[in-house]
CSV table of C-alpha atoms in Angstrom, one decimal:
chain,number,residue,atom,x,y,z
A,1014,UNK,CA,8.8,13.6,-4.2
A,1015,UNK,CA,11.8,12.4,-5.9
A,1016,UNK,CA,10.9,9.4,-8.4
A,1017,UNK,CA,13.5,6.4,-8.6
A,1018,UNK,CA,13.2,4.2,-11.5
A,1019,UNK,CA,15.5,1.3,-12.0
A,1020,UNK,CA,16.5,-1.1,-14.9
A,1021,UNK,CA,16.2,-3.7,-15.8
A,1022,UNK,CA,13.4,-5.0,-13.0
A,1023,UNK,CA,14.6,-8.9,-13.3
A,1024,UNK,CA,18.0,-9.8,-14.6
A,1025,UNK,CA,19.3,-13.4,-15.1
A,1026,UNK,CA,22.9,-13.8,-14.8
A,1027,UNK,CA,25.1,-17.0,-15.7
A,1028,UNK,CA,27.8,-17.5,-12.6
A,1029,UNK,CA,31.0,-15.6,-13.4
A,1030,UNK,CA,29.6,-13.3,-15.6
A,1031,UNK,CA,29.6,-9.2,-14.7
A,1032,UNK,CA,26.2,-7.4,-14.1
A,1033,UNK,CA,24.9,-4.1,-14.2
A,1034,UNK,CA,22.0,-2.6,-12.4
A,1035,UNK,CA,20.5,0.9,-13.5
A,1036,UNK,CA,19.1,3.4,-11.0
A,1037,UNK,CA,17.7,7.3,-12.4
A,1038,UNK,CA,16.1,9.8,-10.0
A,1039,UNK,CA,13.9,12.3,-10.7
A,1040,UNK,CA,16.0,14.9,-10.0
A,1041,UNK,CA,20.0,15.7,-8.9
A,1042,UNK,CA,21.0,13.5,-5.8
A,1043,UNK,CA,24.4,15.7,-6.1
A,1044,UNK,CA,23.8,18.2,-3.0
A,1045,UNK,CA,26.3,21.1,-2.6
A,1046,UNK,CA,28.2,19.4,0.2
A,1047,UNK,CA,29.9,17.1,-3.1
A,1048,UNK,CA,28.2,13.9,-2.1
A,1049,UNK,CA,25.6,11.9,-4.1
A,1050,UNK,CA,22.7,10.4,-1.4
A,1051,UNK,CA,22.5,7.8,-3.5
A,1052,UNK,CA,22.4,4.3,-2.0
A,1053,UNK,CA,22.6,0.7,-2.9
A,1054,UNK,CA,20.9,-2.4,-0.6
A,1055,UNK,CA,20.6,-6.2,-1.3
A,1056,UNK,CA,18.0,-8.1,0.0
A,1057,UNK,CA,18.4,-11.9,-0.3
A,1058,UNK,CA,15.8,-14.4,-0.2
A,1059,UNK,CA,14.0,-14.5,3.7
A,1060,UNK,CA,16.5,-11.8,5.0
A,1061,UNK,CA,16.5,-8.0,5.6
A,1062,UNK,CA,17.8,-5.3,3.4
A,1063,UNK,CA,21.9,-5.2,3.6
A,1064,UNK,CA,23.8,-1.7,2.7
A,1065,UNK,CA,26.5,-2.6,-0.1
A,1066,UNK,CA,27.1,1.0,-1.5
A,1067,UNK,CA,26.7,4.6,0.0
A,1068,UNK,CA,27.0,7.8,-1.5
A,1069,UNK,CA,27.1,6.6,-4.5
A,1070,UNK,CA,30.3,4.9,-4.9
A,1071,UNK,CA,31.2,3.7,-1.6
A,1072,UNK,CA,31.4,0.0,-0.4
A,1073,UNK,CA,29.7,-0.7,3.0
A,1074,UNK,CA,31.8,-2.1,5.9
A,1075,UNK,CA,32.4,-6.2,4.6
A,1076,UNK,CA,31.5,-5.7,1.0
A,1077,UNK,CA,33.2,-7.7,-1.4
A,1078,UNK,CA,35.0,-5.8,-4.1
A,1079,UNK,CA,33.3,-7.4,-7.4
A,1080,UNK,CA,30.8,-4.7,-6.4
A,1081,UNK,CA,31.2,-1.3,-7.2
A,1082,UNK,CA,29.0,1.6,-7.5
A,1083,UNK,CA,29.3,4.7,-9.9
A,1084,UNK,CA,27.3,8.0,-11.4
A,1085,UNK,CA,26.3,11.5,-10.1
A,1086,UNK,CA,23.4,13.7,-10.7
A,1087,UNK,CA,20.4,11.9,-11.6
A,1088,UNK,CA,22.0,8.4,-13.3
A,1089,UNK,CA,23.5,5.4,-11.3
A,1090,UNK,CA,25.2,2.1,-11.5
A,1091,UNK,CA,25.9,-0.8,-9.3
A,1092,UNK,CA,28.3,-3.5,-11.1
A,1093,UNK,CA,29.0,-6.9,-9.8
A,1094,UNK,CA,32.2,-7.8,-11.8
A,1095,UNK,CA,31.4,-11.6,-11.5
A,1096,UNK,CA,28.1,-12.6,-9.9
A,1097,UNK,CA,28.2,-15.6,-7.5
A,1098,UNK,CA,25.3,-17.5,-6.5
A,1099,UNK,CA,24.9,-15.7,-2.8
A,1100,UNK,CA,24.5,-12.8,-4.9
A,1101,UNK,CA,21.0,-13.9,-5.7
A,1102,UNK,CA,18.2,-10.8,-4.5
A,1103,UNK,CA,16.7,-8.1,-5.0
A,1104,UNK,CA,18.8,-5.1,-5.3
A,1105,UNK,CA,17.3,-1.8,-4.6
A,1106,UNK,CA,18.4,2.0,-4.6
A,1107,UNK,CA,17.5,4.4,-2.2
A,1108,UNK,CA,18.0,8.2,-2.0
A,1109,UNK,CA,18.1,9.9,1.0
A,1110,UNK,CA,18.6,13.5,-0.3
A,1111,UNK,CA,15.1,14.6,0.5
A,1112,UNK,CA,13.2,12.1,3.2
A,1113,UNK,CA,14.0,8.5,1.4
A,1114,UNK,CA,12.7,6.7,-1.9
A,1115,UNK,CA,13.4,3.1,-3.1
A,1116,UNK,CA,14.0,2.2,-6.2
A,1117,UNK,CA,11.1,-0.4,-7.4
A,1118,UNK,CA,14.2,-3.2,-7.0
A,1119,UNK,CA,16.1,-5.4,-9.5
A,1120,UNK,CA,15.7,-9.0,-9.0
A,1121,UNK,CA,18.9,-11.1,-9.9
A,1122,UNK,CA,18.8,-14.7,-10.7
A,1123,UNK,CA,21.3,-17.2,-12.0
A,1124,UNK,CA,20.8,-18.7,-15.4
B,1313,UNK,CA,28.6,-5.2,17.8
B,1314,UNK,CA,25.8,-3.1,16.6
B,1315,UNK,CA,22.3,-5.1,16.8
B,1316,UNK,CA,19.0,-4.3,16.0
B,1317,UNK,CA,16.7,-6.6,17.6
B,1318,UNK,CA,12.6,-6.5,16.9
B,1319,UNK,CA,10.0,-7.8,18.8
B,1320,UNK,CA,8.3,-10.9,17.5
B,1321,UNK,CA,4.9,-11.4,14.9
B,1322,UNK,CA,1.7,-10.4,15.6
B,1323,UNK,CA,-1.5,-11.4,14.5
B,1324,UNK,CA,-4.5,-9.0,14.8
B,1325,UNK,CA,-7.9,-7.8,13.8
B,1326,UNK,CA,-9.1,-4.6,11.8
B,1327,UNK,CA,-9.6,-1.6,14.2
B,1328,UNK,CA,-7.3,-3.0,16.6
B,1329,UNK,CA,-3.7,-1.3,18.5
B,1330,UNK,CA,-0.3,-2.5,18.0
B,1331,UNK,CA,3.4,-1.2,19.2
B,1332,UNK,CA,5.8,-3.5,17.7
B,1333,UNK,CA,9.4,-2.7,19.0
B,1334,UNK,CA,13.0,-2.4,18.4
B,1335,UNK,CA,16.3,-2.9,20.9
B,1336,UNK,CA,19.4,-1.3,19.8
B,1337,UNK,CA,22.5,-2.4,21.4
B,1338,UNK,CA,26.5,-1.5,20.5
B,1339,UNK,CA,25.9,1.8,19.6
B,1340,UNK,CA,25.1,5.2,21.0
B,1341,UNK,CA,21.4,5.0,20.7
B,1342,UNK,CA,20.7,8.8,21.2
B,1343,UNK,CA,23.0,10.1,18.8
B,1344,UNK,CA,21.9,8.2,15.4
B,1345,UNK,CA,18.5,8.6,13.5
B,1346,UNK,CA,16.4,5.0,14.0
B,1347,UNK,CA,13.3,4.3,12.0
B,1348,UNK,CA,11.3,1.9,9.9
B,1349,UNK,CA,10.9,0.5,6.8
B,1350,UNK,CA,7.3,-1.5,5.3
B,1351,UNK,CA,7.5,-3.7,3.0
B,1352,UNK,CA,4.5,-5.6,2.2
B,1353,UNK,CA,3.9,-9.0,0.8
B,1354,UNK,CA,5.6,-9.7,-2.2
B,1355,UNK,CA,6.7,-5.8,-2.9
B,1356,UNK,CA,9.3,-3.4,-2.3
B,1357,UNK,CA,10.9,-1.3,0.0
B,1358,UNK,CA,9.0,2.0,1.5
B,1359,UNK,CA,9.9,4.2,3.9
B,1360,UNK,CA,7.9,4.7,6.8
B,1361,UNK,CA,9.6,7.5,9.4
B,1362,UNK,CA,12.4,8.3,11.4
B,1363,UNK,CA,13.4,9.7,14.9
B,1364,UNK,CA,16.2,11.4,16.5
B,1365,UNK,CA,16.2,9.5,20.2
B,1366,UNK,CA,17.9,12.3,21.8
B,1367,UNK,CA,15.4,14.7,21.4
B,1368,UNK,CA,12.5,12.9,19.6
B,1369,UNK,CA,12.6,14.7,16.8
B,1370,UNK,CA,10.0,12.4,13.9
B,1371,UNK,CA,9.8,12.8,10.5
B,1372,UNK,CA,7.3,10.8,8.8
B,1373,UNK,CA,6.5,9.8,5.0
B,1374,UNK,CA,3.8,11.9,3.8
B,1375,UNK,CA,2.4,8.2,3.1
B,1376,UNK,CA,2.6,7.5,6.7
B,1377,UNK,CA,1.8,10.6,8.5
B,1378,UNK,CA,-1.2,10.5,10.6
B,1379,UNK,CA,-1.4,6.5,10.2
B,1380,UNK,CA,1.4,5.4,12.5
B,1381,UNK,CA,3.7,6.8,15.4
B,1382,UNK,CA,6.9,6.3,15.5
B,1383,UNK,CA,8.6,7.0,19.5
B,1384,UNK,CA,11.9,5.7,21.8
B,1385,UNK,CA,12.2,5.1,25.0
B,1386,UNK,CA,15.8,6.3,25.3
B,1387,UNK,CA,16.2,4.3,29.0
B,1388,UNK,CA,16.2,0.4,27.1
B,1389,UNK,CA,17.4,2.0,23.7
B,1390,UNK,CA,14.1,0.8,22.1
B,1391,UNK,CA,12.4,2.6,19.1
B,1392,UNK,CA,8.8,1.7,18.4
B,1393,UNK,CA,6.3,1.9,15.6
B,1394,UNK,CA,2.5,1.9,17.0
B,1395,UNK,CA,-0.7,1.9,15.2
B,1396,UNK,CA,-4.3,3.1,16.9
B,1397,UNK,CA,-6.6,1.2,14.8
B,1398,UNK,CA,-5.0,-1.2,12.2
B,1399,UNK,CA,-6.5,-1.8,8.9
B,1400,UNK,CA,-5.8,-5.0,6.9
B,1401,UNK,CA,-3.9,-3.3,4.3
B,1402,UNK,CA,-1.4,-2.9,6.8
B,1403,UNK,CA,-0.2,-6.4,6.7
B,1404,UNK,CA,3.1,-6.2,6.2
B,1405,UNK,CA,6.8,-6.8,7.4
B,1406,UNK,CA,8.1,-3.9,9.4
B,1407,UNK,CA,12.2,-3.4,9.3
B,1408,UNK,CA,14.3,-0.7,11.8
B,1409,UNK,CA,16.8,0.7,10.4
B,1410,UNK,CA,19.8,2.7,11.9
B,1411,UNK,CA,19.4,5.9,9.4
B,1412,UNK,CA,22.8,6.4,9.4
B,1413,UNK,CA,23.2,5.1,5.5
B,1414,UNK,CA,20.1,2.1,7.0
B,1415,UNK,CA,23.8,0.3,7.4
B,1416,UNK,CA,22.4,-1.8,9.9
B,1417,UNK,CA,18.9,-3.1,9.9
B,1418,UNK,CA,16.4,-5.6,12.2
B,1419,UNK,CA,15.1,-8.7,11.3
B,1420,UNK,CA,11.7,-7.9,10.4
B,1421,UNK,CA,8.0,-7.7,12.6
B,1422,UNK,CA,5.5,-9.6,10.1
B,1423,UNK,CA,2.3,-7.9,11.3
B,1424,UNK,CA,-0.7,-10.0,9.9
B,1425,UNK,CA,-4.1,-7.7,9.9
B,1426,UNK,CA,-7.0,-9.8,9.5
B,1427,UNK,CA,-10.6,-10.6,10.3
């Protein structure tokens, strides 16, 4: 099974400031094809899970762009440039190289 | 529009059946993966299984296999999750996902399993 660990597991944020969420695998999400199965979901308070970033670095359909993903291999990032109060939530990473693993989820509050 | 519709909560008893369900609607259902997604009270996010609706191909989480069956009924573009005997450690909410990147997800079945 592939092991996702992210950091840090609660993060308070002051309104405007940038955040950064860390996700590691427990091995390569970088398959031969070039792409990194390496996702990124939100899930705000009382709602289902929403797709922000794909394959890595990818913004989902909607996404605003003070979100960004990066990384390869085995270490990822999401940033939010400058965190806004609807971005309150649990963030989680997902790989989907072999079956699917969360990430145990980051929850971001405001200060 | 792409929607992902569940069926609603259910309340039940240890050693019990359930089939909670899940309507797709503004895509091709047969030609995307669909599954589901527990996450139980107050935790994160675990994946549960997925099936191909064209040919009803299932995988299933090695956590999940033999505990829950995952089907479609192509005809209403429905995708269900179904237990045989539930067990109150399988009080959860349920999510379906369209495994194509889970870029579009339901609203949840909260399935309460108690005696």
């Amino acid at each position: 099974d592939i092991v996702m660990t992210q950091s840090p597991l609660s993060l308070p944020v002051s309104p405007g400031e940038p955040a950064s969420i860390s996700c590691r695998s427990s091995q390569s999400l970088l398959h031969s094809n070039g792409y990194n199965y390496l996702n990124w979901y939100l899930q705000k308070p009382g709602q289902s899970p929403q797709l922000l970033i794909y394959s890595g670095s990818n913004r989902a359909s909607g996404v605003p762009d003070r979100f960004s993903g990066s990384g390869s291999g085995t270490d990822f990032t999401l940033k939010i440039s400058r965190v806004e109060a609807e971005d309150v939530g649990v963030y989680y990473c997902m790989q989907s190289l072999l079956n699917y693993t969360f990430g145990q989820g980051t929850r971001l509050e405001m200060k | 529009e792409v929607q992902l519709v569940q069926s609603g909560a259910e309340v039940k008893k240890p050693g019990e059946s359930l089939k909670i369900s899940c309507k797709a609607s503004g895509y091709s259902f047969t030609t995307s993966w669909i599954g589901w997604v527990r996450q139980m009270p107050g935790k994160g996010l675990e994946w549960v299984g997925i099936i191909y609706p064209a040919d009803s191909d299932t995988r299933y989480s090695p956590s999940f296999e033999g505990q829950v069956t995952i089907s479609v009924d192509k005809s209403i573009s429905t995708a269900y999750l179904q237990w045989s005997a539930l067990r109150a450690s399988d009080t959860a909410m349920y999510y379906c996902a369209r495994f194509r990147e889970l870029d579009y997800w339901g609203q949840g079945t909260r399935v309460t399993v108690s005696s």
